[in-house]
Amino acid sequence: MPKTSPGNGFEDFRVGQVIRHATPRTVTTGDVALYNGLFGPRFAVQSSDAFAKAIGYPRAPVDDLLVFHIVFGKTVPDVSLNAVANLGYAGCYFRSPVFPGDTLSALSEVIGLKENSSRKTGIVYVRTTGYKQDSTPVLEYVRWVMVRKRDEAAPARGDHVPRLPTVLDPKVLGEACPPIELSAYDTALSGSPYRYDDYEIGERIDHVDGITVEEAEHQIATRLYQNTARIHFDLYGAKQSRFGRRLIYGGHAISLARALSFNGLANAFHVAAINGGRHVAPLFAGGTVFAWSEVLGKSELPGRADVGALRLRTIATRDRPCEDFPFKSGDDYEEAVLLDLDYWVLMPR
Amino acid sequence: MPKTSPGNGFEDFRVGQVIRHATPRTVTTGDVALYNGLFGPRFAVQSSDAFAKAIGYPRAPVDDLLVFHIVFGKTVPDVSLNAVANLGYAGCYFRSPVFPGDTLSALSEVIGLKENSSRKTGIVYVRTTGYKQDSTPVLEYVRWVMVRKRDEAAPARGDHVPRLPTVLDPKVLGEACPPIELSAYDTALSGSPYRYDDYEIGERIDHVDGITVEEAEHQIATRLYQNTARIHFDLYGAKQSRFGRRLIYGGHAISLARALSFNGLANAFHVAAINGGRHVAPLFAGGTVFAWSEVLGKSELPGRADVGALRLRTIATRDRPCEDFPFKSGDDYEEAVLLDLDYWVLMPR
Amino acid sequence: MPKTSPGNGFEDFRVGQVIRHATPRTVTTGDVALYNGLFGPRFAVQSSDAFAKAIGYPRAPVDDLLVFHIVFGKTVPDVSLNAVANLGYAGCYFRSPVFPGDTLSALSEVIGLKENSSRKTGIVYVRTTGYKQDSTPVLEYVRWVMVRKRDEAAPARGDHVPRLPTVLDPKVLGEACPPIELSAYDTALSGSPYRYDDYEIGERIDHVDGITVEEAEHQIATRLYQNTARIHFDLYGAKQSRFGRRLIYGGHAISLARALSFNGLANAFHVAAINGGRHVAPLFAGGTVFAWSEVLGKSELPGRADVGALRLRTIATRDRPCEDFPFKSGDDYEEAVLLDLDYWVLMPR
């Protein structure tokens, strides 16, 4: 019997199944440094222990997206190794800040299954929770992927399509943010005078700068997350894929867009939740990523006068500056659009 | 007098000579993060402080091969800067776990010398020990290299060919492994249910995945080890070499093969010893590395019921998946083979 | 009103203006590891906690140039985002060692302004101080850049050209160096027997080795410093620049030259000051950097018998080994020269 994991086929999943994923991972200041080198984020809370302490954190928390990528990476060998397509994610919210020294693990529950009419593939819906060594949940999200069947003749287990979360309720948005000492929030150090009240719904912001991605960079990032999807690392195999080359992990574009968004959103110090995201087009090495954002909504947080939440749409593009806010032509995204991300950030008030 | 070190020529060595190598190096979680980003290992013991503590380590130990590369790197300026060829290494075993914060140094004793009949070069045999700040040895190995003479007319000092170690005695294999608390070894988190008893001599495992190497990646890795061999970094000089381009440090392929071997050997949490290794062919950037392993032997450890040792041969290839276990045609290695590594790993029983 | 920072134009500065820069940055062993992987320095004091402690530091200090790059990076969004040219820096000296865990911030005072006769640009002179969370200054330097006016019709504020520091006074050179316990300074571990007294004014040293730079490497380095100058990261924009490709941050060549200088200057364990530097030619990915140094001067430090200062000129070249010390032909630098750096290092006596 082969000891190598072939990954799960569609018929291996059942609704209610709980998968405890390998490999637990202690996050360190080393991971943070490498993340900084790869993406260049400049948000003061994550960059400076002194700044973070002054406003109420015990020390600088780990970048929210680094936490997301590590948790996500753990699910790949069990959930999406045989995926034909990553269809979406939703209802993602951060439940506790993560600090260097914390060990992250992940657990997924299968919450839905739907065989496709071809009977060759099916859609698997999972709810994944990332948690710390002491069982504190740090992150939760729903994801659905199209997975090949190992055996097309295998019987379907009956469909169950879950109700997917859409926009997250503002009351969960503050879970991973301690009370912020506003008087200590120094906007000279944070890089911008604009706070929650300065942003208006409908406002659009061009993040101006562009960052080119190299093969070595996305490979290092994706291995750092222990994400094992072959298409990101294996040029030999990728040459035989429909892309003909290595495909960059979708989360790489998210992290680049978030880092770029500092220019215009410097005080959006915490990604509180991701309502949903769409990887509109693949990204390959050599491409330069630009981004712009629109404020889709604003929300106070129940019982909190320290921070407010902005709902943002951030669009990332490839080889296309965003001063004219490229988005859609009719129903279709413009050709240069890579990513359409709908998420909540917290800002000091 | 030039203050630049030209490295030692063959005639500069004498049997019994002890060389204390520069530069001592404190290993940190930063080094571990970078190693993870470069190779993507997923062994739970090295990845998670929580997992490591549960089974009996004080915290997650540093990857054995990272320790090897750092110790090896220190020897380069003194031993192999003028090497024509790295001929082999043997008798390598780990003597104590290394943790972030430990400072590593290296010391080599010249144990053999043999001038070649051309009188232009000779073979130097050294036994190298890596040790910590408190003199605890962490690693020991024998290595032999062919080194140019500075002056062909220099007299030979008389040959002395040492007896080289072959397969290591199982009784030394547990030195760097604390007693393991088997009841806490969680195989869901470690990524595989297969333990020592599940492997059989002669069993072969295709590790399935491939990883492509970029120039930036191997340069970063090799500099991290403070290895100064020019051929790895200097494109200008490399263009005039027989390869015409930068040659990737042989240890890079070893680390890739070890990381790939997780898929099939997830519980082989400790490299206890390396009996010997052969770099069959050079590896260059752009190549995709695959690997497979064969169980050459099994051994209980004297007095220990917690772990057992598997002797493995791991073969790494370039641009050649390993589902049919490529190895040799007659006496010669198949063309795609890069590395033939014979080593011992420990697994929980 | 756009919330994106467009950077300052020449007319936005005034003499006496003080700018507190974003983003404070906690330096960690992760940053140190990445710096080591990118440049490969081997100076024992920065590499080993054990070595550093033995001679009088509380632990291994952070590489001086990493500190410089981080502080410099902070000033870019405010000072040089609209720079046409970085004209020079001077009077740079290190005032306190930096250790992992320290948080660095930067503050600049505008000390001079001079509009150019074209009235399209002007020269801005700033004195920048890097300091720690407890306000300890760690670094100070003067820099002058040519900055575009936003509006050519904007009136000039009146010129003020400051007196620039030339060679630094030796009495400030020891500020960032604790008393060194010479008996514990082990020259086998540090990699060279040559101390302060072994170097002579006029002596020239070829550092022999070459290092090739990859795009991924300089991008990772420059993002690590949170330096936002677009030309280093944005291939799309760079294609339309006069270079047609990404330009490597000038500090990258300085760090490479410093790392290369270990071979010949292994005991120059501390960069105490930079009198001035000139980036003679741009460096692009694929180039191999070589370096050589000349001892321009020597100085004892007032009241200190432990260390002495060497004033060095280090020349870095591109694709040109330095065994014949390439420098100038007449008044012009030889074509291969990249960098001409005039600085002080400390050595044990």
PDB file of C-alpha atoms in Angstrom, chain B residues 1-5 20-26 28-31 34 77 101 103 105 131 133 215-216 219-220 223-224 226 228 230 233-236 246, chain C residues 29-30 33 37-39 41-42 44 47-50 186 188-189 191 194 198-199 203 205-206 208-212 214 216-217 263-264 288 290 319 321:
ATOM      1  CA  MET B   1      51.765  40.383   2.419  1.00  0.00           C
ATOM      2  CA  PRO B   2      48.217  39.959   1.184  1.00  0.00           C
ATOM      3  CA  LYS B   3      45.641  39.838   3.960  1.00  0.00           C
ATOM      4  CA  THR B   4      43.176  38.022   1.792  1.00  0.00           C
ATOM      5  CA  SER B   5      42.936  34.316   2.405  1.00  0.00           C
ATOM      6  CA  ARG B  20      39.374  25.910  14.134  1.00  0.00           C
ATOM      7  CA  HIS B  21      37.098  27.471  11.569  1.00  0.00           C
ATOM      8  CA  ALA B  22      35.652  30.977  11.446  1.00  0.00           C
ATOM      9  CA  THR B  23      32.815  32.237  11.818  1.00  0.00           C
ATOM     10  CA  PRO B  24      30.747  31.178  14.839  1.00  0.00           C
ATOM     11  CA  ARG B  25      27.053  31.469  14.047  1.00  0.00           C
ATOM     12  CA  THR B  26      24.052  31.840  16.318  1.00  0.00           C
ATOM     13  CA  THR B  28      17.795  31.762  15.186  1.00  0.00           C
ATOM     14  CA  THR B  29      14.136  31.353  14.366  1.00  0.00           C
ATOM     15  CA  GLY B  30      14.940  33.702  11.513  1.00  0.00           C
ATOM     16  CA  ASP B  31      17.239  31.099   9.974  1.00  0.00           C
ATOM     17  CA  LEU B  34      14.189  31.257   5.786  1.00  0.00           C
ATOM     18  CA  PRO B  77      37.285  28.650   3.357  1.00  0.00           C
ATOM     19  CA  GLY B 101      19.767  30.616  20.203  1.00  0.00           C
ATOM     20  CA  THR B 103      25.815  29.212  18.539  1.00  0.00           C
ATOM     21  CA  SER B 105      31.238  26.520  15.501  1.00  0.00           C
ATOM     22  CA  TYR B 131      29.747  22.113  18.388  1.00  0.00           C
ATOM     23  CA  GLN B 133      28.915  27.520  22.592  1.00  0.00           C
ATOM     24  CA  GLU B 215      19.080  31.275  -8.812  1.00  0.00           C
ATOM     25  CA  ALA B 216      17.952  33.624  -6.042  1.00  0.00           C
ATOM     26  CA  GLN B 219      22.166  31.827  -3.524  1.00  0.00           C
ATOM     27  CA  ILE B 220      20.157  32.927  -0.484  1.00  0.00           C
ATOM     28  CA  ARG B 223      24.903  32.537   1.830  1.00  0.00           C
ATOM     29  CA  LEU B 224      22.710  31.805   4.846  1.00  0.00           C
ATOM     30  CA  GLN B 226      28.077  31.411   5.103  1.00  0.00           C
ATOM     31  CA  THR B 228      31.876  30.875   0.405  1.00  0.00           C
ATOM     32  CA  ARG B 230      32.524  31.052  -5.455  1.00  0.00           C
ATOM     33  CA  PHE B 233      27.369  33.009  -6.440  1.00  0.00           C
ATOM     34  CA  ASP B 234      29.627  34.408  -9.093  1.00  0.00           C
ATOM     35  CA  LEU B 235      28.064  34.330 -12.556  1.00  0.00           C
ATOM     36  CA  TYR B 236      30.982  36.282 -14.002  1.00  0.00           C
ATOM     37  CA  ARG B 246      26.492  28.939 -11.436  1.00  0.00           C
TER      38      ARG B 246
ATOM     39  CA  THR C  29      16.553  38.020  14.405  1.00  0.00           C
ATOM     40  CA  GLY C  30      14.333  37.329  11.410  1.00  0.00           C
ATOM     41  CA  ALA C  33      18.670  36.050   9.047  1.00  0.00           C
ATOM     42  CA  GLY C  37      20.876  35.152   3.360  1.00  0.00           C
ATOM     43  CA  LEU C  38      20.916  38.100   0.985  1.00  0.00           C
ATOM     44  CA  PHE C  39      24.490  39.292   1.554  1.00  0.00           C
ATOM     45  CA  PRO C  41      28.369  38.651   5.833  1.00  0.00           C
ATOM     46  CA  ARG C  42      30.748  36.700   8.082  1.00  0.00           C
ATOM     47  CA  ALA C  44      31.948  37.197  13.949  1.00  0.00           C
ATOM     48  CA  SER C  47      27.133  36.467  13.534  1.00  0.00           C
ATOM     49  CA  SER C  48      27.550  35.022  17.004  1.00  0.00           C
ATOM     50  CA  ASP C  49      25.932  35.916  20.302  1.00  0.00           C
ATOM     51  CA  ALA C  50      28.658  33.933  22.047  1.00  0.00           C
ATOM     52  CA  ASP C 186      39.613  35.093  19.197  1.00  0.00           C
ATOM     53  CA  ALA C 188      40.792  31.965  14.794  1.00  0.00           C
ATOM     54  CA  LEU C 189      37.032  32.392  15.115  1.00  0.00           C
ATOM     55  CA  GLY C 191      38.758  34.549  10.501  1.00  0.00           C
ATOM     56  CA  TYR C 194      45.289  40.948  11.198  1.00  0.00           C
ATOM     57  CA  ASP C 198      48.777  45.320  10.860  1.00  0.00           C
ATOM     58  CA  TYR C 199      47.237  47.710   8.340  1.00  0.00           C
ATOM     59  CA  GLU C 203      47.596  49.503   1.600  1.00  0.00           C
ATOM     60  CA  ILE C 205      43.283  44.848  -0.648  1.00  0.00           C
ATOM     61  CA  ASP C 206      41.515  42.923  -3.383  1.00  0.00           C
ATOM     62  CA  VAL C 208      38.660  38.539  -4.530  1.00  0.00           C
ATOM     63  CA  ASP C 209      35.145  37.103  -4.525  1.00  0.00           C
ATOM     64  CA  GLY C 210      32.188  38.147  -6.664  1.00  0.00           C
ATOM     65  CA  ILE C 211      28.457  37.995  -5.984  1.00  0.00           C
ATOM     66  CA  THR C 212      25.791  38.113  -8.660  1.00  0.00           C
ATOM     67  CA  GLU C 214      19.130  38.539  -8.832  1.00  0.00           C
ATOM     68  CA  ALA C 216      14.254  38.667  -6.356  1.00  0.00           C
ATOM     69  CA  GLU C 217      17.159  39.349  -4.025  1.00  0.00           C
ATOM     70  CA  ASN C 263      38.069  38.630   2.825  1.00  0.00           C
ATOM     71  CA  GLY C 264      40.961  40.876   3.817  1.00  0.00           C
ATOM     72  CA  THR C 288      28.318  40.445 -10.494  1.00  0.00           C
ATOM     73  CA  PHE C 290      33.477  42.685  -6.914  1.00  0.00           C
ATOM     74  CA  ASP C 319      31.514  42.270 -13.853  1.00  0.00           C
ATOM     75  CA  PRO C 321      37.463  41.452 -10.783  1.00  0.00           C
TER      76      PRO C 321
END
